[in-house]
Amino acid sequence: MNETRLRELTREFLSTCDHTTMDRLDFLRARFDAGLAWVHFPTGLGGLDLPREAQSVVDEELAGTPDNDPRRIGIGLGMAAPTILAFGTQEQKQRYLRPLWTGEEVWCQLFSEPGAGSDLAALGTRAVRDGADWLMTGQKVWTSSAHTARFAILVARHDPDLPKHAGLTYFVLDMTDPGVEVRPLRQITGEAEFNEVFMDNARVPDANRLGAVGEGWKVAQTTLMNERVAIGSRPAPRDGGMSGVVAQTWRDHPENHSPELHDRLLELWTRSEALRLAGIRLRQQLAEGAPGPEGSAMKLAFAELAQALTGLELELLGDDGLRYDDWTLRRPDKVDFTGREAGYRYLRAKGNSIEGGTSEVLRNIIAERVLGLPAEPRTDTKVAWKDLPR
């Protein structure tokens, strides 16, 4: 299908689905059913089997119509959906993808654990087979949106006698199960967008397993690569995002100008533009296949840049940069990074180098998988997980 035909198809959809009179959710469901949600997904699953770059044509034609509030459901869109598409059964794809895309069901990610640190493969949450089900017991941490999520993507250990990478299996967990408890984690911003999640014999049907038993590490790699691309290469216009916010702060506060701050602003603006262009190239590469380790470099650069820009913004504000509007404990359903004041942005950016893979882990990935440097010596990959020191 060429661009002209795709535009015609999108306009035909708008002629039959008037977003000004339709219920918002009904409009989004109809858009999914028309294949205009993810055009690169298969027909019948929100797509039209088209190249990924064709999505920009659809988005242009549908500008001004209701969207699915992607910041609120980013984990579902950027991590759960591509994993389900790659490893899910046809029944799982039919069940989960539509309400995920429309935002009817929010997703969270149950990977990190307090006892595993940055070594995801060392996780200890147990999955014990019980007939046609699995019983999950353990603790996860730093879970964004767990307090609003209906479903979670979950990696658990089904066999402690196997080496740590081999004993993992991947599941979809219903967060409404009585064995699941979500507790808020208050952050430096005063909010609790993160959570810790406790599972006590939470029941998961085997039909909710993604991939084969023992393929948890393989499936998780798909999730993680997509997560880092989603975080590090989000599309933004020139002078958009944080670089645009900081540039406007510079214009609004000439009384605080200095040659040193001017040099830093120019350096960070240049880095932002380079990162934006690299993100465009990475999304073009994605159109030709699955995400690779290059997404780790994008995510690393994004985290460092966000922290540098928010720090510069506070300096440009002078004494006003010390203000903070509200320390009230809230449990937001999305991160409003540019819609809040400078103090919030500065504090929230500290988490960018932890979420989606710590900067230290990402540097190892870049060294080994992008630059081809020797891997760090490991003594724990051939030993049964239960025998590893903890």
CSV table of C-alpha atoms in Angstrom, one decimal:
chain,number,residue,atom,x,y,z
A,1,MET,CA,0.0,0.0,0.0
A,2,ASN,CA,1.5,3.3,-1.0
A,3,GLU,CA,1.2,6.6,0.9
A,4,THR,CA,-1.6,8.0,-1.3
A,5,ARG,CA,-3.8,4.9,-0.7
A,6,LEU,CA,-3.0,5.0,3.0
A,7,ARG,CA,-4.1,8.6,3.2
A,8,GLU,CA,-7.3,7.7,1.4
A,9,LEU,CA,-8.0,4.8,3.7
A,10,THR,CA,-7.4,7.1,6.8
A,11,ARG,CA,-9.8,9.7,5.4
A,12,GLU,CA,-12.4,7.1,4.6
A,13,PHE,CA,-12.1,6.0,8.3
A,14,LEU,CA,-12.7,9.6,9.4
A,15,SER,CA,-15.7,10.0,7.2
A,16,THR,CA,-17.4,7.1,8.9
A,17,CYS,CA,-16.1,7.7,12.4
A,18,ASP,CA,-16.7,11.3,13.4
A,19,HIS,CA,-14.6,11.9,16.5
A,20,THR,CA,-16.6,15.1,17.3
A,21,THR,CA,-19.7,13.1,17.9
A,22,MET,CA,-18.4,9.6,18.9
A,23,ASP,CA,-17.4,8.6,22.4
A,24,ARG,CA,-13.7,8.8,22.8
A,25,LEU,CA,-13.2,5.1,23.6
A,26,ASP,CA,-15.5,4.0,20.8
A,27,PHE,CA,-13.4,6.1,18.4
A,28,LEU,CA,-10.1,4.5,19.6
A,29,ARG,CA,-11.6,1.0,19.3
A,30,ALA,CA,-12.7,1.7,15.8
A,31,ARG,CA,-9.3,3.1,14.9
A,32,PHE,CA,-7.7,-0.1,16.2
A,33,ASP,CA,-10.1,-2.3,14.3
A,34,ALA,CA,-9.4,-0.3,11.1
A,35,GLY,CA,-5.6,-1.1,11.4
A,36,LEU,CA,-4.7,2.5,12.2
A,37,ALA,CA,-3.3,1.9,15.7
A,38,TRP,CA,0.1,0.4,14.8
A,39,VAL,CA,0.2,0.1,11.0
A,40,HIS,CA,3.3,-2.1,11.2
A,41,PHE,CA,1.4,-4.7,13.3
A,42,PRO,CA,-0.4,-7.6,11.5
A,43,THR,CA,-3.9,-7.0,10.0
A,44,GLY,CA,-6.5,-7.8,12.7
A,45,LEU,CA,-4.2,-6.8,15.5
A,46,GLY,CA,-4.3,-3.0,15.1
A,47,GLY,CA,-2.2,-2.8,12.0
A,48,LEU,CA,-2.0,-3.2,8.2
A,49,ASP,CA,1.3,-5.1,7.8
A,50,LEU,CA,2.9,-1.9,6.6
A,51,PRO,CA,6.4,-0.6,7.2
A,52,ARG,CA,6.8,1.2,10.6
A,53,GLU,CA,7.5,4.6,9.0
A,54,ALA,CA,4.0,4.6,7.5
A,55,GLN,CA,2.6,5.4,11.0
A,56,SER,CA,3.6,9.1,10.5
A,57,VAL,CA,1.2,9.3,7.6
A,58,VAL,CA,-1.7,8.1,9.7
A,59,ASP,CA,-0.7,10.3,12.6
A,60,GLU,CA,-0.7,13.3,10.4
A,61,GLU,CA,-4.1,12.6,9.0
A,62,LEU,CA,-5.6,11.9,12.4
A,63,ALA,CA,-4.0,15.0,14.1
A,64,GLY,CA,-6.6,16.6,16.3
A,65,THR,CA,-8.5,13.5,17.0
A,66,PRO,CA,-8.6,11.7,20.4
A,67,ASP,CA,-5.4,9.9,21.3
A,68,ASN,CA,-4.8,7.0,23.7
A,69,ASP,CA,-2.9,9.2,26.2
A,70,PRO,CA,0.4,7.4,25.5
A,71,ARG,CA,2.3,8.8,28.5
A,72,ARG,CA,-0.3,7.1,30.8
A,73,ILE,CA,0.1,3.7,29.1
A,74,GLY,CA,3.7,3.9,27.9
A,75,ILE,CA,4.7,0.6,29.5
A,76,GLY,CA,2.0,-1.2,27.7
A,77,LEU,CA,2.7,0.5,24.4
A,78,GLY,CA,6.5,0.4,24.5
A,79,MET,CA,7.2,-2.9,26.4
A,80,ALA,CA,4.3,-5.2,26.8
A,81,ALA,CA,2.8,-4.9,23.2
A,82,PRO,CA,6.0,-5.7,21.3
A,83,THR,CA,6.7,-8.6,23.6
A,84,ILE,CA,3.2,-10.0,23.2
A,85,LEU,CA,3.5,-9.6,19.5
A,86,ALA,CA,6.8,-11.5,19.4
A,87,PHE,CA,6.1,-14.3,21.8
A,88,GLY,CA,2.3,-14.4,22.5
A,89,THR,CA,-0.1,-17.0,21.2
A,90,GLN,CA,-2.8,-15.8,18.8
A,91,GLU,CA,-5.3,-16.0,21.6
A,92,GLN,CA,-3.1,-13.8,23.8
A,93,LYS,CA,-2.6,-11.2,21.0
A,94,GLN,CA,-6.4,-11.0,20.4
A,95,ARG,CA,-7.1,-10.7,24.2
A,96,TYR,CA,-4.5,-8.1,25.2
A,97,LEU,CA,-3.5,-5.8,22.3
A,98,ARG,CA,-6.8,-4.0,21.7
A,99,PRO,CA,-7.6,-2.9,25.3
A,100,LEU,CA,-3.8,-2.2,25.8
A,101,TRP,CA,-3.7,0.2,22.9
A,102,THR,CA,-7.0,2.0,23.7
A,103,GLY,CA,-5.9,2.5,27.3
A,104,GLU,CA,-8.7,0.5,28.8
A,105,GLU,CA,-6.1,-1.7,30.5
A,106,VAL,CA,-3.0,-0.2,32.0
A,107,TRP,CA,0.2,-2.4,32.2
A,108,CYS,CA,3.2,-2.4,34.5
A,109,GLN,CA,6.5,-4.2,34.5
A,110,LEU,CA,7.6,-6.6,37.3
A,111,PHE,CA,11.3,-7.1,36.7
A,112,SER,CA,13.5,-5.4,39.3
A,113,GLU,CA,13.9,-6.9,42.8
A,114,PRO,CA,15.5,-5.5,46.0
A,115,GLY,CA,17.7,-8.6,46.3
A,116,ALA,CA,18.9,-8.7,42.7
A,117,GLY,CA,20.2,-5.1,42.2
A,118,SER,CA,21.0,-4.4,38.6
A,119,ASP,CA,21.5,-8.1,37.8
A,120,LEU,CA,18.0,-9.0,36.5
A,121,ALA,CA,18.9,-12.6,36.0
A,122,ALA,CA,19.6,-13.0,39.7
A,123,LEU,CA,15.9,-12.4,40.6
A,124,GLY,CA,14.3,-14.7,43.2
A,125,THR,CA,10.6,-14.5,42.7
A,126,ARG,CA,9.4,-18.1,42.5
A,127,ALA,CA,7.0,-19.6,40.1
A,128,VAL,CA,5.7,-23.0,41.3
A,129,ARG,CA,3.6,-25.1,39.0
A,130,ASP,CA,0.2,-26.0,40.5
A,131,GLY,CA,-1.8,-28.0,37.9
A,132,ALA,CA,-2.9,-25.7,35.1
A,133,ASP,CA,-1.6,-22.7,37.1
A,134,TRP,CA,1.5,-21.2,38.5
A,135,LEU,CA,1.8,-19.7,42.0
A,136,MET,CA,4.0,-16.6,42.3
A,137,THR,CA,5.7,-15.6,45.5
A,138,GLY,CA,8.2,-12.8,45.8
A,139,GLN,CA,8.8,-9.0,45.8
A,140,LYS,CA,9.3,-6.6,43.0
A,141,VAL,CA,10.4,-2.9,43.3
A,142,TRP,CA,10.5,0.4,41.3
A,143,THR,CA,7.3,-0.6,39.5
A,144,SER,CA,5.8,2.4,37.7
A,145,SER,CA,2.0,2.5,37.4
A,146,ALA,CA,1.5,-0.7,39.5
A,147,HIS,CA,-1.2,1.2,41.5
A,148,THR,CA,-3.2,1.7,38.3
A,149,ALA,CA,-2.3,-1.4,36.3
A,150,ARG,CA,-4.6,-4.2,35.5
A,151,PHE,CA,-1.9,-6.5,34.1
A,152,ALA,CA,1.8,-6.9,34.6
A,153,ILE,CA,4.6,-8.5,32.5
A,154,LEU,CA,6.5,-10.6,35.0
A,155,VAL,CA,9.7,-12.6,35.0
A,156,ALA,CA,10.0,-15.3,37.7
A,157,ARG,CA,12.2,-18.3,38.6
A,158,HIS,CA,10.6,-21.6,37.9
A,159,ASP,CA,13.7,-23.8,38.7
A,160,PRO,CA,16.4,-22.7,41.2
A,161,ASP,CA,18.5,-25.8,40.3
A,162,LEU,CA,19.3,-24.3,36.9
A,163,PRO,CA,21.9,-21.5,36.2
A,164,LYS,CA,20.3,-18.1,36.8
A,165,HIS,CA,19.6,-17.2,33.1
A,166,ALA,CA,18.2,-20.7,32.3
A,167,GLY,CA,15.7,-21.0,35.2
A,168,LEU,CA,13.5,-18.0,34.3
A,169,THR,CA,10.0,-18.0,32.7
A,170,TYR,CA,7.9,-15.0,31.6
A,171,PHE,CA,4.2,-14.5,32.5
A,172,VAL,CA,1.3,-12.0,32.3
A,173,LEU,CA,0.0,-11.4,35.9
A,174,ASP,CA,-3.4,-10.1,36.7
A,175,MET,CA,-2.8,-7.3,39.2
A,176,THR,CA,-6.3,-7.8,40.7
A,177,ASP,CA,-5.4,-11.3,42.0
A,178,PRO,CA,-5.9,-11.4,45.8
A,179,GLY,CA,-2.3,-12.6,46.2
A,180,VAL,CA,-0.9,-9.3,44.9
A,181,GLU,CA,-0.2,-6.3,47.1
A,182,VAL,CA,1.0,-2.9,45.9
A,183,ARG,CA,2.7,-0.4,48.2
A,184,PRO,CA,3.7,3.2,47.3
A,185,LEU,CA,7.4,4.2,47.2
A,186,ARG,CA,7.7,7.9,48.0
A,187,GLN,CA,10.3,9.6,45.8
A,188,ILE,CA,12.5,12.6,46.2
A,189,THR,CA,9.8,14.6,44.3
A,190,GLY,CA,7.2,13.9,47.1
A,191,GLU,CA,5.2,11.7,44.7
A,192,ALA,CA,4.8,7.9,44.6
A,193,GLU,CA,4.7,7.1,40.9
A,194,PHE,CA,6.9,4.0,41.7
A,195,ASN,CA,5.7,1.1,43.9
A,196,GLU,CA,6.9,-2.1,45.4
A,197,VAL,CA,4.8,-5.2,44.7
A,198,PHE,CA,4.4,-8.3,46.9
A,199,MET,CA,3.1,-11.6,45.6
A,200,ASP,CA,2.0,-14.3,48.0
A,201,ASN,CA,0.9,-17.3,46.0
A,202,ALA,CA,-0.6,-15.1,43.3
A,203,ARG,CA,-2.2,-17.4,40.8
A,204,VAL,CA,-1.3,-17.2,37.1
A,205,PRO,CA,-2.8,-19.6,34.5
A,206,ASP,CA,-0.3,-21.4,32.3
A,207,ALA,CA,-2.3,-19.9,29.4
A,208,ASN,CA,-0.8,-16.5,30.6
A,209,ARG,CA,2.8,-17.6,30.0
A,210,LEU,CA,4.7,-15.8,27.2
A,211,GLY,CA,7.2,-18.1,25.5
A,212,ALA,CA,8.2,-21.6,26.6
A,213,VAL,CA,9.1,-22.6,30.1
A,214,GLY,CA,12.8,-21.6,30.6
A,215,GLU,CA,12.7,-18.9,27.9
A,216,GLY,CA,12.2,-16.0,30.4
A,217,TRP,CA,15.6,-14.4,29.8
A,218,LYS,CA,15.1,-14.5,26.0
A,219,VAL,CA,11.6,-13.0,26.2
A,220,ALA,CA,12.8,-10.4,28.7
A,221,GLN,CA,15.6,-9.2,26.4
A,222,THR,CA,12.9,-8.3,23.8
A,223,THR,CA,11.1,-6.2,26.5
A,224,LEU,CA,14.3,-4.5,27.7
A,225,MET,CA,15.5,-3.6,24.2
A,226,ASN,CA,12.1,-2.1,23.4
A,227,GLU,CA,12.0,-0.3,26.7
A,228,ARG,CA,15.3,1.5,26.1
A,229,VAL,CA,14.3,2.5,22.6
A,230,ALA,CA,11.0,3.8,23.9
A,231,ILE,CA,12.7,5.9,26.6
A,232,GLY,CA,15.7,7.1,24.6
A,233,SER,CA,14.3,7.8,21.2
A,234,ARG,CA,10.9,9.4,21.7
A,235,PRO,CA,10.1,11.7,18.8
A,236,ALA,CA,10.4,15.4,19.5
A,237,PRO,CA,10.5,18.5,17.3
A,238,ARG,CA,13.6,20.6,17.0
A,239,ASP,CA,14.0,22.8,20.1
A,240,GLY,CA,11.4,20.6,21.8
A,241,GLY,CA,11.5,18.7,25.1
A,242,MET,CA,13.8,19.8,27.8
A,243,SER,CA,16.2,21.7,25.5
A,244,GLY,CA,13.3,23.9,24.4
A,245,VAL,CA,12.2,24.5,28.0
A,246,VAL,CA,15.7,25.5,29.1
A,247,ALA,CA,16.2,27.7,26.0
A,248,GLN,CA,13.0,29.5,26.9
A,249,THR,CA,14.2,30.0,30.5
A,250,TRP,CA,17.3,31.6,29.1
A,251,ARG,CA,15.3,34.0,27.1
A,252,ASP,CA,13.0,34.8,30.1
A,253,HIS,CA,15.8,35.6,32.5
A,254,PRO,CA,18.4,37.8,30.9
A,255,GLU,CA,19.4,39.1,34.4
A,256,ASN,CA,21.1,35.8,35.1
A,257,HIS,CA,23.1,35.5,31.9
A,258,SER,CA,26.8,34.8,32.0
A,259,PRO,CA,29.3,33.6,29.4
A,260,GLU,CA,29.7,30.4,31.2
A,261,LEU,CA,26.0,29.6,31.3
A,262,HIS,CA,25.7,30.6,27.6
A,263,ASP,CA,28.4,28.1,26.7
A,264,ARG,CA,26.7,25.4,28.6
A,265,LEU,CA,23.4,26.1,27.0
A,266,LEU,CA,24.8,26.0,23.5
A,267,GLU,CA,26.7,22.7,24.3
A,268,LEU,CA,23.5,21.0,25.7
A,269,TRP,CA,21.3,22.3,22.9
A,270,THR,CA,23.8,20.8,20.4
A,271,ARG,CA,23.8,17.5,22.3
A,272,SER,CA,20.0,17.5,22.3
A,273,GLU,CA,19.8,18.1,18.6
A,274,ALA,CA,22.3,15.3,18.0
A,275,LEU,CA,20.3,13.0,20.2
A,276,ARG,CA,17.1,13.9,18.4
A,277,LEU,CA,18.6,13.1,15.0
A,278,ALA,CA,20.1,9.9,16.3
A,279,GLY,CA,16.6,9.0,17.5
A,280,ILE,CA,15.2,9.5,14.0
A,281,ARG,CA,17.9,7.2,12.6
A,282,LEU,CA,17.2,4.6,15.2
A,283,ARG,CA,13.5,4.6,14.5
A,284,GLN,CA,14.3,4.1,10.8
A,285,GLN,CA,16.5,1.1,11.7
A,286,LEU,CA,13.6,-0.2,13.7
A,287,ALA,CA,11.5,-0.2,10.6
A,288,GLU,CA,13.8,-2.8,9.1
A,289,GLY,CA,13.8,-5.2,12.1
A,290,ALA,CA,13.8,-5.7,15.9
A,291,PRO,CA,15.5,-3.2,18.3
A,292,GLY,CA,19.2,-3.9,19.1
A,293,PRO,CA,21.7,-2.8,21.7
A,294,GLU,CA,21.9,0.7,20.1
A,295,GLY,CA,18.8,1.6,22.1
A,296,SER,CA,20.9,1.3,25.2
A,297,ALA,CA,23.2,4.1,24.0
A,298,MET,CA,20.2,6.3,23.3
A,299,LYS,CA,18.7,5.7,26.7
A,300,LEU,CA,22.1,6.4,28.4
A,301,ALA,CA,22.5,9.7,26.5
A,302,PHE,CA,18.9,10.7,27.3
A,303,ALA,CA,19.4,10.2,31.0
A,304,GLU,CA,22.7,12.2,31.2
A,305,LEU,CA,21.3,15.0,29.0
A,306,ALA,CA,18.1,15.3,31.0
A,307,GLN,CA,20.0,15.7,34.3
A,308,ALA,CA,22.4,18.2,32.8
A,309,LEU,CA,19.6,20.3,31.3
A,310,THR,CA,17.5,20.4,34.4
A,311,GLY,CA,20.5,21.4,36.5
A,312,LEU,CA,21.2,24.2,34.1
A,313,GLU,CA,17.6,25.4,34.2
A,314,LEU,CA,17.8,25.8,38.0
A,315,GLU,CA,20.9,27.9,37.6
A,316,LEU,CA,19.2,30.1,35.0
A,317,LEU,CA,16.4,30.7,37.4
A,318,GLY,CA,18.6,32.1,40.1
A,319,ASP,CA,16.9,32.3,43.5
A,320,ASP,CA,13.6,31.2,42.0
A,321,GLY,CA,15.2,27.8,41.2
A,322,LEU,CA,15.1,27.0,45.0
A,323,ARG,CA,11.3,27.0,45.0
A,324,TYR,CA,9.2,23.9,45.1
A,325,ASP,CA,5.4,24.0,44.8
A,326,ASP,CA,4.1,21.0,46.6
A,327,TRP,CA,5.5,18.1,48.6
A,328,THR,CA,2.1,16.4,49.0
A,329,LEU,CA,2.3,12.6,48.5
A,330,ARG,CA,0.5,11.9,45.3
A,331,ARG,CA,0.2,8.7,43.2
A,332,PRO,CA,0.1,10.0,39.7
A,333,ASP,CA,-1.0,7.9,36.7
A,334,LYS,CA,1.7,9.4,34.5
A,335,VAL,CA,4.9,11.5,34.6
A,336,ASP,CA,4.3,15.1,33.7
A,337,PHE,CA,7.9,16.0,33.1
A,338,THR,CA,7.6,19.3,31.2
A,339,GLY,CA,4.3,20.3,32.6
A,340,ARG,CA,5.6,20.9,36.1
A,341,GLU,CA,8.0,23.5,37.6
A,342,ALA,CA,11.8,23.4,37.3
A,343,GLY,CA,12.4,21.9,40.8
A,344,TYR,CA,10.3,18.9,40.0
A,345,ARG,CA,12.1,18.4,36.7
A,346,TYR,CA,15.5,18.6,38.4
A,347,LEU,CA,14.6,16.0,41.1
A,348,ARG,CA,12.6,13.7,38.8
A,349,ALA,CA,15.5,13.6,36.3
A,350,LYS,CA,17.7,11.8,38.9
A,351,GLY,CA,15.6,8.7,38.3
A,352,ASN,CA,16.4,8.7,34.6
A,353,SER,CA,19.8,7.0,35.2
A,354,ILE,CA,18.1,4.2,37.1
A,355,GLU,CA,14.8,3.4,35.4
A,356,GLY,CA,15.0,1.3,32.2
A,357,GLY,CA,18.4,0.0,33.1
A,358,THR,CA,21.0,1.7,35.2
A,359,SER,CA,23.6,3.8,33.4
A,360,GLU,CA,26.3,1.4,34.6
A,361,VAL,CA,24.6,-1.6,33.1
A,362,LEU,CA,24.0,0.2,29.9
A,363,ARG,CA,27.7,1.1,29.6
A,364,ASN,CA,28.5,-2.6,29.8
A,365,ILE,CA,26.0,-3.4,27.1
A,366,ILE,CA,27.4,-0.8,24.8
A,367,ALA,CA,30.9,-1.9,25.5
A,368,GLU,CA,30.2,-5.6,24.8
A,369,ARG,CA,27.5,-5.6,22.2
A,370,VAL,CA,28.1,-2.4,20.2
A,371,LEU,CA,31.9,-1.8,20.5
A,372,GLY,CA,32.8,-5.5,20.7
A,373,LEU,CA,35.0,-5.2,23.8
A,374,PRO,CA,35.7,-8.3,25.9
A,375,ALA,CA,33.0,-9.1,28.4
A,376,GLU,CA,33.7,-8.9,32.1
A,377,PRO,CA,34.9,-12.2,33.7
A,378,ARG,CA,31.9,-14.1,35.1
A,379,THR,CA,31.9,-17.0,37.5
A,380,ASP,CA,28.1,-17.2,38.1
A,381,THR,CA,26.6,-18.2,34.8
A,382,LYS,CA,27.2,-21.9,35.0
A,383,VAL,CA,26.3,-22.4,38.7
A,384,ALA,CA,22.8,-23.3,39.9
A,385,TRP,CA,21.0,-20.2,41.1
A,386,LYS,CA,20.4,-21.7,44.5
A,387,ASP,CA,24.1,-22.1,45.1
A,388,LEU,CA,25.0,-18.5,44.3
A,389,PRO,CA,26.1,-16.4,47.3
A,390,ARG,CA,23.5,-13.8,48.4
